[in-house]
């Protein structure tokens, strides 16, 4: 008997371990499903679900806060009013479960307890049941659907411009089919053969795999003043600032100079007051600046020197950042000075106009013949 008891205890422990293993396996499958949905983001139309939830996260958070307050309020009300007479509201847990089952369509508590109530309890039960279904089930759930549909509409509008999965898979399947049955499609050139020929024309080894070809490029820098270096991030900042300053100084931009001049007349010799019908949205985008920086670094970049940084003083990168900050401040002061110059020119033009009016009046008075007596 002792051995049998020990065997049953061991079997019980094994069953508990098996249940724990099955539980963790189920959780692992749920996480895998979430991971699969996350991996679908590479294709805009496949990632509609995750993009919709990500876009509606803020609104859903506020909605569920309000929903939890109202739902738990009804659960407490049901426990206080019907807890003594209904097993479905005997405690808070039972109340929450009963109301959640109501949202799923199960109204057992209504059929068993509320319809059989008498007197005032029947009236209160009907008010409680119908108010919960109208306010929570109908109104709040429609708010939830409105939030999700609004986010889905925005994501769908953005994804409609992208290529669909069928459009991407169609050429691949067509090429695989024609390559497999090459005897029936004698004029078909496989895609692998085209890639191999392109590698040969580029002077690369056609037998190398794509993973070996697209290795991470070597780090390069631009050298200036014989000793200083500029990395990719610094080059992007310099190009971005140059683009902004160029458009601030041009007459075709929407930036500082063109906005502050207003309608005050500047002379024809002032280039800042010229009006052209050029496109005012021609400012370079971040992707164009990044492409320009990559092209410059690829053509003019050199491997950085492996000199160790001096621990006692600032590094070259810190010195360069300090120089860039000083340059930006100087450019800002230059822009402010240019604004003051433009305002002065406007005032000067106004005074010149007044002076010309005064000269015309004087000439008019002098040209009049003297009146005879």
Short mmCIF file of N, CA and C in Angstrom, two decimals, residues 127-189:
data_model
loop_
_atom_site.label_atom_id
_atom_site.label_comp_id
_atom_site.label_asym_id
_atom_site.label_seq_id
_atom_site.Cartn_x
_atom_site.Cartn_y
_atom_site.Cartn_z
N UNK A 127 -34.92 47.09 -15.23
CA UNK A 127 -34.14 48.32 -15.49
C UNK A 127 -32.66 48.01 -15.59
N UNK A 128 -32.17 47.17 -14.67
CA UNK A 128 -30.75 46.81 -14.67
C UNK A 128 -30.38 46.08 -15.97
N UNK A 129 -31.16 45.11 -16.36
CA UNK A 129 -30.83 44.29 -17.53
C UNK A 129 -30.87 45.13 -18.82
N UNK A 130 -31.94 45.89 -19.02
CA UNK A 130 -32.07 46.63 -20.28
C UNK A 130 -31.12 47.82 -20.34
N UNK A 131 -30.86 48.48 -19.23
CA UNK A 131 -29.91 49.59 -19.24
C UNK A 131 -28.49 49.09 -19.55
N UNK A 132 -28.14 47.93 -18.99
CA UNK A 132 -26.81 47.38 -19.28
C UNK A 132 -26.67 47.03 -20.76
N UNK A 133 -27.67 46.39 -21.33
CA UNK A 133 -27.58 45.98 -22.73
C UNK A 133 -27.62 47.17 -23.69
N UNK A 134 -28.42 48.19 -23.35
CA UNK A 134 -28.49 49.35 -24.24
C UNK A 134 -27.22 50.18 -24.16
N UNK A 135 -26.77 50.46 -22.93
CA UNK A 135 -25.64 51.38 -22.77
C UNK A 135 -24.31 50.71 -23.07
N UNK A 136 -24.11 49.51 -22.56
CA UNK A 136 -22.81 48.84 -22.72
C UNK A 136 -22.76 48.06 -24.03
N UNK A 137 -23.75 47.18 -24.23
CA UNK A 137 -23.69 46.29 -25.38
C UNK A 137 -23.91 47.02 -26.71
N UNK A 138 -24.82 47.99 -26.72
CA UNK A 138 -25.15 48.67 -27.99
C UNK A 138 -24.30 49.92 -28.21
N UNK A 139 -24.27 50.81 -27.22
CA UNK A 139 -23.61 52.11 -27.43
C UNK A 139 -22.09 51.97 -27.36
N UNK A 140 -21.56 51.41 -26.26
CA UNK A 140 -20.10 51.34 -26.11
C UNK A 140 -19.46 50.43 -27.16
N UNK A 141 -20.10 49.34 -27.49
CA UNK A 141 -19.54 48.46 -28.50
C UNK A 141 -19.53 49.12 -29.88
N UNK A 142 -20.50 49.96 -30.16
CA UNK A 142 -20.48 50.70 -31.42
C UNK A 142 -19.36 51.74 -31.43
N UNK A 143 -19.07 52.34 -30.25
CA UNK A 143 -17.91 53.21 -30.17
C UNK A 143 -16.63 52.44 -30.48
N UNK A 144 -16.52 51.24 -29.96
CA UNK A 144 -15.34 50.41 -30.22
C UNK A 144 -15.20 50.10 -31.70
N UNK A 145 -16.31 49.73 -32.33
CA UNK A 145 -16.26 49.46 -33.77
C UNK A 145 -15.92 50.71 -34.57
N UNK A 146 -16.41 51.88 -34.12
CA UNK A 146 -16.10 53.13 -34.83
C UNK A 146 -14.61 53.44 -34.75
N UNK A 147 -13.99 53.23 -33.59
CA UNK A 147 -12.55 53.49 -33.44
C UNK A 147 -11.76 52.58 -34.36
N UNK A 148 -12.10 51.29 -34.38
CA UNK A 148 -11.35 50.34 -35.20
C UNK A 148 -11.58 50.61 -36.69
N UNK A 149 -12.82 50.92 -37.07
CA UNK A 149 -13.11 51.18 -38.48
C UNK A 149 -12.44 52.45 -38.97
N UNK A 150 -12.35 53.46 -38.10
CA UNK A 150 -11.66 54.69 -38.49
C UNK A 150 -10.19 54.43 -38.75
N UNK A 151 -9.53 53.70 -37.84
CA UNK A 151 -8.12 53.37 -38.04
C UNK A 151 -7.93 52.46 -39.25
N UNK A 152 -8.85 51.52 -39.43
CA UNK A 152 -8.74 50.60 -40.57
C UNK A 152 -8.89 51.35 -41.90
N UNK A 153 -9.79 52.33 -41.94
CA UNK A 153 -9.96 53.10 -43.17
C UNK A 153 -8.71 53.87 -43.55
N UNK A 154 -8.04 54.45 -42.55
CA UNK A 154 -6.80 55.18 -42.83
C UNK A 154 -5.70 54.24 -43.28
N UNK A 155 -5.56 53.10 -42.60
CA UNK A 155 -4.53 52.13 -43.00
C UNK A 155 -4.83 51.55 -44.38
N UNK A 156 -6.09 51.28 -44.64
CA UNK A 156 -6.48 50.73 -45.94
C UNK A 156 -6.20 51.72 -47.06
N UNK A 157 -6.43 53.02 -46.80
CA UNK A 157 -6.15 54.03 -47.82
C UNK A 157 -4.66 54.10 -48.14
N UNK A 158 -3.83 53.95 -47.12
CA UNK A 158 -2.39 53.97 -47.37
C UNK A 158 -1.92 52.68 -48.05
N UNK A 159 -2.55 51.55 -47.70
CA UNK A 159 -2.12 50.27 -48.27
C UNK A 159 -2.64 50.07 -49.68
N UNK A 160 -3.67 50.82 -50.07
CA UNK A 160 -4.22 50.63 -51.41
C UNK A 160 -3.25 51.05 -52.50
N UNK A 161 -2.30 51.92 -52.18
CA UNK A 161 -1.32 52.36 -53.17
C UNK A 161 -0.17 51.38 -53.33
N UNK A 162 -0.04 50.42 -52.41
CA UNK A 162 1.06 49.46 -52.48
C UNK A 162 0.70 48.29 -53.39
N UNK A 163 1.71 47.51 -53.73
CA UNK A 163 1.52 46.36 -54.60
C UNK A 163 0.89 45.22 -53.80
N UNK A 164 -0.08 44.55 -54.37
CA UNK A 164 -0.75 43.45 -53.68
C UNK A 164 0.11 42.20 -53.70
N UNK A 165 -0.27 41.24 -52.85
CA UNK A 165 0.49 39.98 -52.76
C UNK A 165 0.38 39.20 -54.06
N UNK A 166 -0.79 39.21 -54.67
CA UNK A 166 -0.96 38.47 -55.93
C UNK A 166 -0.08 39.06 -57.03
N UNK A 167 0.05 40.39 -57.03
CA UNK A 167 0.91 41.02 -58.04
C UNK A 167 2.37 40.65 -57.83
N UNK A 168 2.79 40.50 -56.57
CA UNK A 168 4.17 40.13 -56.30
C UNK A 168 4.43 38.65 -56.56
N UNK A 169 3.47 37.81 -56.18
CA UNK A 169 3.68 36.37 -56.35
C UNK A 169 3.43 35.90 -57.77
N UNK A 170 2.62 36.64 -58.53
CA UNK A 170 2.31 36.21 -59.89
C UNK A 170 3.53 36.02 -60.76
N UNK A 171 4.42 37.03 -60.90
CA UNK A 171 5.62 36.83 -61.72
C UNK A 171 6.54 35.73 -61.20
N UNK A 172 6.62 35.60 -59.86
CA UNK A 172 7.48 34.55 -59.30
C UNK A 172 6.95 33.16 -59.65
N UNK A 173 5.64 32.96 -59.49
CA UNK A 173 5.07 31.66 -59.82
C UNK A 173 5.14 31.40 -61.32
N UNK A 174 4.93 32.45 -62.10
CA UNK A 174 5.02 32.29 -63.56
C UNK A 174 6.43 31.90 -63.98
N UNK A 175 7.43 32.54 -63.38
CA UNK A 175 8.82 32.20 -63.72
C UNK A 175 9.15 30.78 -63.27
N UNK A 176 8.68 30.40 -62.07
CA UNK A 176 8.95 29.03 -61.61
C UNK A 176 8.28 27.99 -62.51
N UNK A 177 7.06 28.27 -62.93
CA UNK A 177 6.34 27.33 -63.80
C UNK A 177 7.05 27.20 -65.15
N UNK A 178 7.41 28.33 -65.74
CA UNK A 178 8.07 28.27 -67.04
C UNK A 178 9.46 27.68 -66.95
N UNK A 179 10.15 27.92 -65.82
CA UNK A 179 11.48 27.33 -65.66
C UNK A 179 11.39 25.83 -65.45
N UNK A 180 10.36 25.36 -64.76
CA UNK A 180 10.21 23.91 -64.53
C UNK A 180 9.89 23.19 -65.84
N UNK A 181 8.97 23.75 -66.60
CA UNK A 181 8.58 23.13 -67.88
C UNK A 181 9.23 23.92 -69.03
N UNK A 182 10.54 23.96 -69.00
CA UNK A 182 11.27 24.74 -69.99
C UNK A 182 11.11 24.20 -71.40
N UNK A 183 10.84 22.91 -71.50
CA UNK A 183 10.70 22.32 -72.84
C UNK A 183 9.49 22.87 -73.59
N UNK A 184 8.46 23.33 -72.84
CA UNK A 184 7.28 23.89 -73.48
C UNK A 184 7.42 25.39 -73.71
N UNK A 185 8.35 26.04 -73.01
CA UNK A 185 8.55 27.49 -73.14
C UNK A 185 10.01 27.73 -73.52
N UNK A 186 10.31 27.53 -74.76
CA UNK A 186 11.70 27.61 -75.22
C UNK A 186 12.21 29.05 -75.26
N UNK A 187 11.34 30.03 -75.40
CA UNK A 187 11.76 31.42 -75.46
C UNK A 187 11.86 32.07 -74.08
N UNK A 188 11.54 31.34 -73.03
CA UNK A 188 11.57 31.91 -71.69
C UNK A 188 13.00 31.92 -71.14
N UNK A 189 13.39 33.06 -70.54
CA UNK A 189 14.71 33.19 -69.90
C UNK A 189 14.48 33.20 -68.40
#
